Tab-separated table of N, CA and C in Angstrom:
chain	number	residue	atom	x	y	z
A	28	PHE	N	126.367	118.860	82.004
A	28	PHE	CA	124.976	118.542	82.303
A	28	PHE	C	124.098	119.593	81.653
A	29	PRO	N	123.156	119.203	80.809
A	29	PRO	CA	122.296	120.173	80.129
A	29	PRO	C	121.486	120.995	81.121
A	30	SER	N	121.399	122.278	80.838
A	30	SER	CA	120.651	123.153	81.736
A	30	SER	C	119.549	123.907	81.004
A	31	HIS	N	119.328	123.571	79.758
A	31	HIS	CA	118.356	124.294	78.958
A	31	HIS	C	117.605	123.310	78.061
A	32	ASP	N	116.344	123.630	77.772
A	32	ASP	CA	115.516	122.734	76.953
A	32	ASP	C	116.143	122.415	75.603
A	33	LYS	N	116.757	123.413	74.970
A	33	LYS	CA	117.360	123.185	73.655
A	33	LYS	C	118.480	122.144	73.754
A	34	GLU	N	119.248	122.177	74.835
A	34	GLU	CA	120.307	121.191	75.033
A	34	GLU	C	119.716	119.800	75.253
A	35	LEU	N	118.629	119.737	76.010
A	35	LEU	CA	117.968	118.450	76.244
A	35	LEU	C	117.407	117.880	74.946
A	36	GLU	N	116.844	118.744	74.096
A	36	GLU	CA	116.314	118.276	72.811
A	36	GLU	C	117.420	117.636	71.974
A	37	LYS	N	118.587	118.255	71.946
A	37	LYS	CA	119.710	117.703	71.194
A	37	LYS	C	120.161	116.380	71.820
A	38	LEU	N	120.266	116.350	73.126
A	38	LEU	CA	120.673	115.135	73.826
A	38	LEU	C	119.703	113.994	73.551
A	39	ALA	N	118.409	114.298	73.521
A	39	ALA	CA	117.397	113.257	73.285
A	39	ALA	C	117.560	112.614	71.912
A	40	THR	N	118.072	113.361	70.941
A	40	THR	CA	118.227	112.796	69.593
A	40	THR	C	119.391	111.816	69.508
A	41	ILE	N	120.308	111.849	70.482
A	41	ILE	CA	121.475	110.957	70.429
A	41	ILE	C	121.528	109.983	71.602
A	42	THR	N	120.425	109.850	72.334
A	42	THR	CA	120.395	108.978	73.512
A	42	THR	C	120.732	107.531	73.163
A	43	ASP	N	120.150	106.999	72.089
A	43	ASP	CA	120.437	105.609	71.704
A	43	ASP	C	121.925	105.422	71.404
A	44	GLU	N	122.499	106.364	70.682
A	44	GLU	CA	123.928	106.286	70.346
A	44	GLU	C	124.787	106.352	71.603
A	45	LEU	N	124.448	107.243	72.519
A	45	LEU	CA	125.208	107.351	73.767
A	45	LEU	C	125.105	106.069	74.590
A	46	THR	N	123.917	105.475	74.622
A	46	THR	CA	123.721	104.224	75.357
A	46	THR	C	124.618	103.132	74.797
A	47	ARG	N	124.692	103.044	73.456
A	47	ARG	CA	125.578	102.048	72.823
A	47	ARG	C	127.047	102.271	73.199
A	48	LEU	N	127.396	103.521	73.468
A	48	LEU	CA	128.774	103.839	73.854
A	48	LEU	C	129.004	103.668	75.356
A	49	GLY	N	127.959	103.275	76.084
A	49	GLY	CA	128.086	103.060	77.516
A	49	GLY	C	127.849	104.299	78.363
A	50	VAL	N	127.300	105.344	77.750
A	50	VAL	CA	127.017	106.588	78.469
A	50	VAL	C	125.569	106.565	78.939
A	51	LYS	N	125.370	106.741	80.233
A	51	LYS	CA	124.026	106.747	80.822
A	51	LYS	C	123.472	108.166	80.788
A	52	THR	N	122.297	108.336	80.197
A	52	THR	CA	121.624	109.634	80.215
A	52	THR	C	120.399	109.528	81.108
A	53	LEU	N	119.884	110.655	81.481
A	53	LEU	CA	118.693	110.671	82.324
A	53	LEU	C	117.415	110.823	81.503
A	54	LEU	N	117.558	110.774	80.180
A	54	LEU	CA	116.384	110.827	79.310
A	54	LEU	C	116.054	109.427	78.829
A	55	PRO	N	114.798	109.013	78.936
A	55	PRO	CA	114.436	107.703	78.401
A	55	PRO	C	114.597	107.685	76.890
A	56	ALA	N	115.185	106.625	76.372
A	56	ALA	CA	115.502	106.545	74.951
A	56	ALA	C	114.260	106.678	74.075
A	57	ARG	N	113.166	106.015	74.439
A	57	ARG	CA	112.002	106.007	73.564
A	57	ARG	C	111.096	107.220	73.757
A	58	SER	N	110.907	107.643	74.994
A	58	SER	CA	109.925	108.701	75.209
A	58	SER	C	110.548	110.065	75.454
A	59	GLY	N	111.874	110.163	75.509
A	59	GLY	CA	112.523	111.438	75.799
A	59	GLY	C	112.140	112.533	74.823
A	60	GLN	N	112.254	112.263	73.531
A	60	GLN	CA	111.907	113.269	72.535
A	60	GLN	C	110.426	113.619	72.582
A	61	GLU	N	109.587	112.606	72.757
A	61	GLU	CA	108.145	112.840	72.807
A	61	GLU	C	107.782	113.723	74.001
A	62	MET	N	108.333	113.430	75.168
A	62	MET	CA	107.990	114.215	76.354
A	62	MET	C	108.567	115.620	76.287
A	63	LEU	N	109.757	115.782	75.701
A	63	LEU	CA	110.297	117.129	75.522
A	63	LEU	C	109.406	117.933	74.577
A	64	ALA	N	108.866	117.282	73.551
A	64	ALA	CA	107.953	117.961	72.631
A	64	ALA	C	106.692	118.408	73.365
A	65	VAL	N	106.151	117.546	74.215
A	65	VAL	CA	104.952	117.892	74.991
A	65	VAL	C	105.252	119.047	75.938
A	66	CYS	N	106.359	118.951	76.659
A	66	CYS	CA	106.693	119.986	77.649
A	66	CYS	C	107.068	121.311	76.997
A	67	GLY	N	107.529	121.290	75.760
A	67	GLY	CA	107.930	122.510	75.077
A	67	GLY	C	106.819	123.192	74.309
A	68	ASN	N	105.621	122.637	74.354
A	68	ASN	CA	104.486	123.181	73.614
A	68	ASN	C	103.346	123.389	74.612
A	69	LYS	N	103.022	124.638	74.884
A	69	LYS	CA	102.030	124.939	75.923
A	69	LYS	C	100.664	124.309	75.643
A	70	ARG	N	100.275	124.230	74.381
A	70	ARG	CA	98.981	123.615	74.047
A	70	ARG	C	99.021	122.112	74.322
A	71	MET	N	100.107	121.457	73.906
A	71	MET	CA	100.231	120.012	74.144
A	71	MET	C	100.360	119.721	75.635
A	72	PHE	N	101.112	120.562	76.362
A	72	PHE	CA	101.277	120.340	77.794
A	72	PHE	C	99.957	120.540	78.529
A	73	ASP	N	99.183	121.531	78.117
A	73	ASP	CA	97.867	121.750	78.705
A	73	ASP	C	96.999	120.501	78.547
A	74	GLN	N	96.984	119.929	77.346
A	74	GLN	CA	96.184	118.721	77.098
A	74	GLN	C	96.714	117.544	77.907
A	75	TRP	N	98.034	117.409	77.973
A	75	TRP	CA	98.651	116.326	78.753
A	75	TRP	C	98.237	116.446	80.225
A	76	CYS	N	98.287	117.677	80.771
A	76	CYS	CA	97.882	117.875	82.173
A	76	CYS	C	96.422	117.513	82.384
A	77	LYS	N	95.563	117.902	81.454
A	77	LYS	CA	94.143	117.554	81.555
A	77	LYS	C	93.964	116.035	81.519
A	78	ASP	N	94.687	115.372	80.598
A	78	ASP	CA	94.570	113.918	80.475
A	78	ASP	C	94.970	113.200	81.758
A	79	PHE	N	95.946	113.754	82.486
A	79	PHE	CA	96.418	113.117	83.714
A	79	PHE	C	95.777	113.703	84.971
A	80	GLY	N	94.887	114.673	84.803
A	80	GLY	CA	94.163	115.235	85.936
A	80	GLY	C	94.945	116.248	86.758
A	81	PHE	N	95.968	116.863	86.179
A	81	PHE	CA	96.740	117.875	86.899
A	81	PHE	C	96.104	119.247	86.692
A	82	PRO	N	96.049	120.058	87.749
A	82	PRO	CA	95.433	121.384	87.624
A	82	PRO	C	96.307	122.319	86.785
A	83	ILE	N	95.668	123.112	85.953
A	83	ILE	CA	96.385	124.057	85.094
A	83	ILE	C	95.424	125.191	84.762
A	84	PRO	N	95.942	126.413	84.585
A	84	PRO	CA	95.035	127.492	84.180
A	84	PRO	C	94.352	127.147	82.850
A	85	ILE	N	93.136	127.643	82.675
A	85	ILE	CA	92.425	127.421	81.422
A	85	ILE	C	93.262	128.005	80.295
A	86	THR	N	93.490	127.199	79.256
A	86	THR	CA	94.355	127.591	78.146
A	86	THR	C	93.625	127.331	76.835
A	87	LEU	N	93.520	128.364	76.000
A	87	LEU	CA	92.834	128.253	74.710
A	87	LEU	C	93.583	129.050	73.652
A	88	ALA	N	93.316	128.747	72.402
A	88	ALA	CA	93.787	129.595	71.309
A	88	ALA	C	92.909	130.842	71.297
A	89	PRO	N	93.465	132.002	70.919
A	89	PRO	CA	92.649	133.229	70.915
A	89	PRO	C	91.373	133.079	70.093
A	90	GLY	N	91.438	132.432	68.944
A	90	GLY	CA	90.249	132.252	68.108
A	90	GLY	C	89.192	131.386	68.760
A	91	GLU	N	89.619	130.376	69.530
A	91	GLU	CA	88.663	129.508	70.239
A	91	GLU	C	87.818	130.329	71.189
A	92	LEU	N	88.471	131.197	71.921
A	92	LEU	CA	87.769	131.993	72.922
A	92	LEU	C	86.853	133.013	72.260
A	93	CYS	N	87.329	133.645	71.183
A	93	CYS	CA	86.513	134.651	70.485
A	93	CYS	C	85.294	134.035	69.818
A	94	ASN	N	85.436	132.824	69.295
A	94	ASN	CA	84.377	132.216	68.500
A	94	ASN	C	83.417	131.344	69.295
A	95	ASP	N	83.623	131.220	70.597
A	95	ASP	CA	82.759	130.376	71.410
A	95	ASP	C	82.166	131.213	72.538
A	96	PRO	N	80.946	131.731	72.351
A	96	PRO	CA	80.351	132.606	73.366
A	96	PRO	C	80.216	131.933	74.724
A	97	ASP	N	80.061	130.610	74.749
A	97	ASP	CA	79.928	129.922	76.030
A	97	ASP	C	81.226	129.981	76.829
A	98	ARG	N	82.364	130.002	76.147
A	98	ARG	CA	83.661	130.029	76.832
A	98	ARG	C	83.980	131.405	77.393
A	99	LYS	N	83.460	132.447	76.769
A	99	LYS	CA	83.791	133.813	77.191
A	99	LYS	C	83.455	134.047	78.659
A	100	GLY	N	82.401	133.417	79.136
A	100	GLY	CA	81.998	133.597	80.518
A	100	GLY	C	82.962	132.979	81.521
A	101	GLU	N	83.848	132.102	81.059
A	101	GLU	CA	84.820	131.476	81.959
A	101	GLU	C	85.949	132.426	82.329
A	102	PHE	N	86.124	133.480	81.549
A	102	PHE	CA	87.255	134.374	81.715
A	102	PHE	C	86.806	135.771	82.059
A	103	GLY	N	87.640	136.476	82.760
A	103	GLY	CA	87.502	137.906	82.933
A	103	GLY	C	88.798	138.523	82.425
A	104	PHE	N	88.754	139.772	82.091
A	104	PHE	CA	89.966	140.452	81.649
A	104	PHE	C	90.658	141.055	82.859
A	105	PRO	N	91.970	141.181	82.851
A	105	PRO	CA	92.868	140.849	81.744
A	105	PRO	C	93.138	139.340	81.655
A	106	LEU	N	93.527	138.927	80.437
A	106	LEU	CA	93.990	137.569	80.174
A	106	LEU	C	95.497	137.628	79.955
A	107	PHE	N	96.085	136.481	79.757
A	107	PHE	CA	97.527	136.420	79.546
A	107	PHE	C	97.786	135.645	78.261
A	108	ALA	N	98.469	136.262	77.306
A	108	ALA	CA	98.775	135.607	76.029
A	108	ALA	C	100.266	135.342	75.959
A	109	ARG	N	100.614	134.201	75.352
A	109	ARG	CA	102.025	133.885	75.143
A	109	ARG	C	102.175	132.887	74.012
A	110	PRO	N	103.396	132.825	73.479
A	110	PRO	CA	103.620	131.891	72.373
A	110	PRO	C	103.404	130.442	72.802
A	111	VAL	N	102.909	129.629	71.866
A	111	VAL	CA	102.733	128.201	72.130
A	111	VAL	C	104.088	127.585	72.508
A	112	ARG	N	105.127	127.999	71.809
A	112	ARG	CA	106.482	127.551	72.119
A	112	ARG	C	107.255	128.775	72.582
A	113	GLY	N	107.999	128.631	73.627
A	113	GLY	CA	108.782	129.767	74.092
A	113	GLY	C	109.166	129.592	75.542
A	114	GLU	N	109.991	130.478	75.977
A	114	GLU	CA	110.515	130.393	77.332
A	114	GLU	C	110.508	131.768	77.964
A	115	SER	N	110.706	131.781	79.259
A	115	SER	CA	110.720	133.031	80.018
A	115	SER	C	109.452	133.808	79.700
A	116	SER	N	109.591	135.112	79.546
A	116	SER	CA	108.416	135.927	79.217
A	116	SER	C	108.483	136.437	77.790
A	117	LYS	N	109.366	135.856	76.984
A	117	LYS	CA	109.524	136.311	75.603
A	117	LYS	C	108.206	136.170	74.846
A	118	GLY	N	107.710	137.279	74.339
A	118	GLY	CA	106.478	137.266	73.554
A	118	GLY	C	105.209	137.209	74.367
A	119	ALA	N	105.294	137.280	75.684
A	119	ALA	CA	104.109	137.209	76.544
A	119	ALA	C	103.589	138.622	76.824
A	120	PHE	N	102.264	138.731	76.925
A	120	PHE	CA	101.676	140.036	77.206
A	120	PHE	C	100.267	139.855	77.754
A	121	ARG	N	99.788	140.892	78.396
A	121	ARG	CA	98.433	140.898	78.937
A	121	ARG	C	97.454	141.311	77.849
A	122	VAL	N	96.313	140.653	77.836
A	122	VAL	CA	95.215	140.989	76.922
A	122	VAL	C	94.187	141.714	77.779
A	123	LEU	N	94.005	142.996	77.491
A	123	LEU	CA	93.247	143.844	78.396
A	123	LEU	C	91.741	143.865	78.164
A	124	ASN	N	91.301	143.532	76.928
A	124	ASN	CA	89.869	143.655	76.637
A	124	ASN	C	89.505	142.794	75.430
A	125	GLU	N	88.213	142.750	75.138
A	125	GLU	CA	87.719	141.895	74.052
A	125	GLU	C	88.218	142.321	72.666
A	126	PRO	N	88.265	143.617	72.338
A	126	PRO	CA	88.820	143.988	71.028
A	126	PRO	C	90.285	143.545	70.865
A	127	MET	N	91.062	143.649	71.911
A	127	MET	CA	92.454	143.205	71.848
A	127	MET	C	92.514	141.697	71.630
A	128	LEU	N	91.647	140.962	72.322
A	128	LEU	CA	91.579	139.511	72.141
A	128	LEU	C	91.185	139.168	70.712
A	129	ALA	N	90.180	139.840	70.185
A	129	ALA	CA	89.727	139.573	68.819
A	129	ALA	C	90.845	139.815	67.805
A	130	SER	N	91.691	140.800	68.067
A	130	SER	CA	92.789	141.098	67.139
A	130	SER	C	93.835	139.981	67.106
A	131	LEU	N	93.809	139.089	68.098
A	131	LEU	CA	94.786	137.998	68.168
A	131	LEU	C	94.333	136.738	67.421
A	132	SER	N	93.070	136.680	67.010
A	132	SER	CA	92.545	135.476	66.347
A	132	SER	C	93.411	134.980	65.189
A	133	PRO	N	93.960	135.855	64.335
A	133	PRO	CA	94.800	135.341	63.237
A	133	PRO	C	96.054	134.594	63.717
A	134	TRP	N	96.426	134.779	64.955
A	134	TRP	CA	97.629	134.134	65.491
A	134	TRP	C	97.298	132.936	66.384
A	135	SER	N	96.118	132.356	66.208
A	135	SER	CA	95.686	131.239	67.055
A	135	SER	C	96.608	130.027	66.981
A	136	GLU	N	97.316	129.836	65.865
A	136	GLU	CA	98.226	128.690	65.747
A	136	GLU	C	99.485	128.862	66.586
A	137	VAL	N	99.878	130.107	66.847
A	137	VAL	CA	101.161	130.345	67.518
A	137	VAL	C	101.021	130.951	68.912
A	138	LEU	N	99.797	131.289	69.314
A	138	LEU	CA	99.570	131.869	70.641
A	138	LEU	C	98.575	131.041	71.436
A	139	VAL	N	98.728	131.082	72.748
A	139	VAL	CA	97.692	130.593	73.653
A	139	VAL	C	97.275	131.757	74.539
A	140	VAL	N	96.046	131.699	74.990
A	140	VAL	CA	95.521	132.689	75.924
A	140	VAL	C	95.118	131.932	77.176
A	141	GLN	N	95.540	132.475	78.312
A	141	GLN	CA	95.235	131.832	79.594
A	141	GLN	C	94.586	132.825	80.534
A	142	GLU	N	93.831	132.270	81.476
A	142	GLU	CA	93.331	133.127	82.537
A	142	GLU	C	94.553	133.665	83.282
A	143	GLU	N	94.475	134.902	83.715
A	143	GLU	CA	95.592	135.473	84.456
A	143	GLU	C	95.506	134.992	85.900
A	144	VAL	N	96.577	134.415	86.388
A	144	VAL	CA	96.618	133.875	87.744
A	144	VAL	C	97.347	134.878	88.627
A	145	LYS	N	96.715	135.261	89.708
A	145	LYS	CA	97.283	136.279	90.607
A	145	LYS	C	98.075	135.676	91.765
A	146	ASP	N	98.045	134.350	91.887
A	146	ASP	CA	98.744	133.707	93.001
A	146	ASP	C	100.252	133.859	92.858
A	147	PRO	N	100.996	133.666	93.970
A	147	PRO	CA	102.459	133.714	93.869
A	147	PRO	C	102.960	132.651	92.891
A	148	GLU	N	104.095	132.919	92.283
A	148	GLU	CA	104.680	132.011	91.307
A	148	GLU	C	105.797	131.212	91.979
A	149	TYR	N	105.852	129.926	91.665
A	149	TYR	CA	106.856	129.036	92.244
A	149	TYR	C	107.600	128.291	91.142
A	150	SER	N	108.843	127.964	91.434
A	150	SER	CA	109.615	127.006	90.639
A	150	SER	C	109.859	125.829	91.561
A	151	ILE	N	109.761	124.632	91.045
A	151	ILE	CA	109.969	123.450	91.883
A	151	ILE	C	111.018	122.577	91.232
A	152	ASP	N	112.087	122.325	91.973
A	152	ASP	CA	113.145	121.437	91.506
A	152	ASP	C	112.847	120.040	92.022
A	153	VAL	N	112.969	119.048	91.147
A	153	VAL	CA	112.702	117.662	91.530
A	153	VAL	C	113.951	116.837	91.268
A	154	LEU	N	114.363	116.091	92.265
A	154	LEU	CA	115.483	115.165	92.149
A	154	LEU	C	114.909	113.771	91.922
A	155	SER	N	115.374	113.129	90.846
A	155	SER	CA	114.907	111.779	90.512
A	155	SER	C	116.079	110.822	90.493
A	156	ASN	N	115.797	109.540	90.672
A	156	ASN	CA	116.852	108.532	90.573
A	156	ASN	C	117.060	108.155	89.106
A	157	LEU	N	117.980	107.252	88.851
A	157	LEU	CA	118.301	106.877	87.475
A	157	LEU	C	117.167	106.138	86.774
A	158	GLU	N	116.184	105.660	87.530
A	158	GLU	CA	115.009	105.022	86.931
A	158	GLU	C	113.902	106.042	86.652
A	159	GLY	N	114.132	107.303	86.961
A	159	GLY	CA	113.147	108.342	86.707
A	159	GLY	C	112.113	108.509	87.796
A	160	GLU	N	112.329	107.885	88.948
A	160	GLU	CA	111.379	108.020	90.066
A	160	GLU	C	111.775	109.223	90.919
A	161	SER	N	110.799	110.056	91.217
A	161	SER	CA	111.060	111.252	92.016
A	161	SER	C	111.439	110.881	93.439
A	162	LEU	N	112.476	111.539	93.941
A	162	LEU	CA	112.944	111.300	95.307
A	162	LEU	C	112.625	112.467	96.231
A	163	GLN	N	112.748	113.683	95.711
A	163	GLN	CA	112.548	114.865	96.545
A	163	GLN	C	112.212	116.058	95.665
A	164	ALA	N	111.434	116.973	96.212
A	164	ALA	CA	111.113	118.217	95.504
A	164	ALA	C	111.349	119.384	96.459
A	165	ILE	N	111.857	120.464	95.907
A	165	ILE	CA	112.096	121.690	96.663
A	165	ILE	C	111.368	122.822	95.952
A	166	ALA	N	110.468	123.492	96.667
A	166	ALA	CA	109.724	124.617	96.101
A	166	ALA	C	110.464	125.915	96.393
A	167	ARG	N	110.510	126.767	95.378
A	167	ARG	CA	111.108	128.097	95.524
A	167	ARG	C	110.090	129.133	95.082
A	168	LYS	N	109.722	130.022	95.994
A	168	LYS	CA	108.817	131.115	95.654
A	168	LYS	C	109.625	132.154	94.882
A	169	ARG	N	109.098	132.532	93.719
A	169	ARG	CA	109.785	133.512	92.885
A	169	ARG	C	109.466	134.904	93.420
A	170	VAL	N	110.463	135.533	94.044
A	170	VAL	CA	110.266	136.821	94.701
A	170	VAL	C	110.431	137.972	93.711
A	171	ARG	N	111.477	137.921	92.912
A	171	ARG	CA	111.739	138.961	91.918
A	171	ARG	C	111.951	138.281	90.570
A	172	ILE	N	111.221	138.763	89.565
A	172	ILE	CA	111.292	138.157	88.231
A	172	ILE	C	111.681	139.231	87.228
A	173	ARG	N	112.696	138.918	86.424
A	173	ARG	CA	113.148	139.831	85.362
A	173	ARG	C	113.154	139.048	84.056
A	174	GLY	N	112.399	139.535	83.095
A	174	GLY	CA	112.367	138.876	81.790
A	174	GLY	C	111.899	137.437	81.854
A	175	GLY	N	111.031	137.132	82.805
A	175	GLY	CA	110.499	135.781	82.939
A	175	GLY	C	111.382	134.834	83.729
A	176	GLU	N	112.554	135.289	84.133
A	176	GLU	CA	113.485	134.461	84.913
A	176	GLU	C	113.503	134.962	86.357
A	177	ALA	N	113.561	134.055	87.298
A	177	ALA	CA	113.631	134.444	88.706
A	177	ALA	C	115.035	134.951	89.011
A	178	SER	N	115.136	136.193	89.441
A	178	SER	CA	116.430	136.725	89.864
A	178	SER	C	116.598	136.587	91.373
A	179	THR	N	115.492	136.487	92.076
A	179	THR	CA	115.510	136.250	93.521
A	179	THR	C	114.394	135.263	93.833
A	180	SER	N	114.736	134.227	94.583
A	180	SER	CA	113.713	133.276	95.007
A	180	SER	C	113.980	132.870	96.447
A	181	GLU	N	112.964	132.331	97.067
A	181	GLU	CA	113.033	131.936	98.464
A	181	GLU	C	112.559	130.485	98.592
A	182	VAL	N	113.404	129.631	99.172
A	182	VAL	CA	113.014	128.236	99.385
A	182	VAL	C	111.920	128.214	100.441
A	183	VAL	N	110.825	127.536	100.125
A	183	VAL	CA	109.700	127.431	101.047
A	183	VAL	C	109.277	125.972	101.159
A	184	LYS	N	108.681	125.626	102.253
A	184	LYS	CA	108.113	124.290	102.428
A	184	LYS	C	106.664	124.366	101.994
A	185	ASN	N	106.343	123.647	100.910
A	185	ASN	CA	104.970	123.614	100.421
A	185	ASN	C	104.706	122.189	99.952
A	186	GLU	N	104.216	121.368	100.857
A	186	GLU	CA	104.048	119.944	100.570
A	186	GLU	C	103.076	119.683	99.417
A	187	VAL	N	102.069	120.518	99.265
A	187	VAL	CA	101.111	120.323	98.169
A	187	VAL	C	101.814	120.492	96.832
A	188	LEU	N	102.564	121.573	96.669
A	188	LEU	CA	103.282	121.800	95.413
A	188	LEU	C	104.378	120.759	95.196
A	189	GLU	N	105.053	120.374	96.265
A	189	GLU	CA	106.122	119.376	96.152
A	189	GLU	C	105.560	118.033	95.678
A	190	ARG	N	104.460	117.594	96.288
A	190	ARG	CA	103.834	116.326	95.869
A	190	ARG	C	103.325	116.405	94.432
A	191	LEU	N	102.727	117.553	94.073
A	191	LEU	CA	102.217	117.739	92.725
A	191	LEU	C	103.360	117.690	91.700
A	192	ALA	N	104.458	118.375	91.980
A	192	ALA	CA	105.602	118.376	91.056
A	192	ALA	C	106.180	116.968	90.900
A	193	MET	N	106.260	116.228	91.979
A	193	MET	CA	106.769	114.857	91.896
A	193	MET	C	105.811	113.971	91.101
A	194	ALA	N	104.521	114.164	91.268
A	194	ALA	CA	103.536	113.377	90.510
A	194	ALA	C	103.636	113.678	89.019
A	195	VAL	N	103.820	114.958	88.673
A	195	VAL	CA	103.986	115.329	87.264
A	195	VAL	C	105.226	114.652	86.697
A	196	CYS	N	106.343	114.760	87.415
A	196	CYS	CA	107.591	114.155	86.934
A	196	CYS	C	107.458	112.645	86.808
A	197	ASP	N	106.846	112.015	87.768
A	197	ASP	CA	106.678	110.556	87.700
A	197	ASP	C	105.781	110.145	86.532
A	198	SER	N	104.853	111.002	86.156
A	198	SER	CA	103.956	110.705	85.049
A	198	SER	C	104.624	110.894	83.682
A	199	LEU	N	105.645	111.720	83.645
A	199	LEU	CA	106.364	111.935	82.387
A	199	LEU	C	107.132	110.695	82.012
């Protein structure tokens, strides 16, 4: 069973072939690759969330924020920068001030800048049936994080996050 995005991307490319062989996958044949592309690209996922009305931190390219004085007022420092594509905390860093932000403009194609969120961080596991309909969600508060991965988490009951995660999954 694939446990990593890269494995899912490979699986999505052979879903039609596996189906012909009688192997059932949990990725939809037509939209699997498209949705993995959206979920693997922070800029595309941000737009997808906006299109479906899901809440997400404000996300912009560094150059967008530097070149639009009206947008600057939406943010306070520090900000959070990370690669458009990537996982864990690889390549992520805090942007402490405006000169640091301005220095990132040449990398606008490969970086996004987000408002820094101080709230607790959660991972939510969603169980879906073979038709892709969400059945249950379990929220885990990330207690200790190393390198962007949760090394310690605590299962919590959070119906708002659980419903939101199921709605996102059902929309995919």
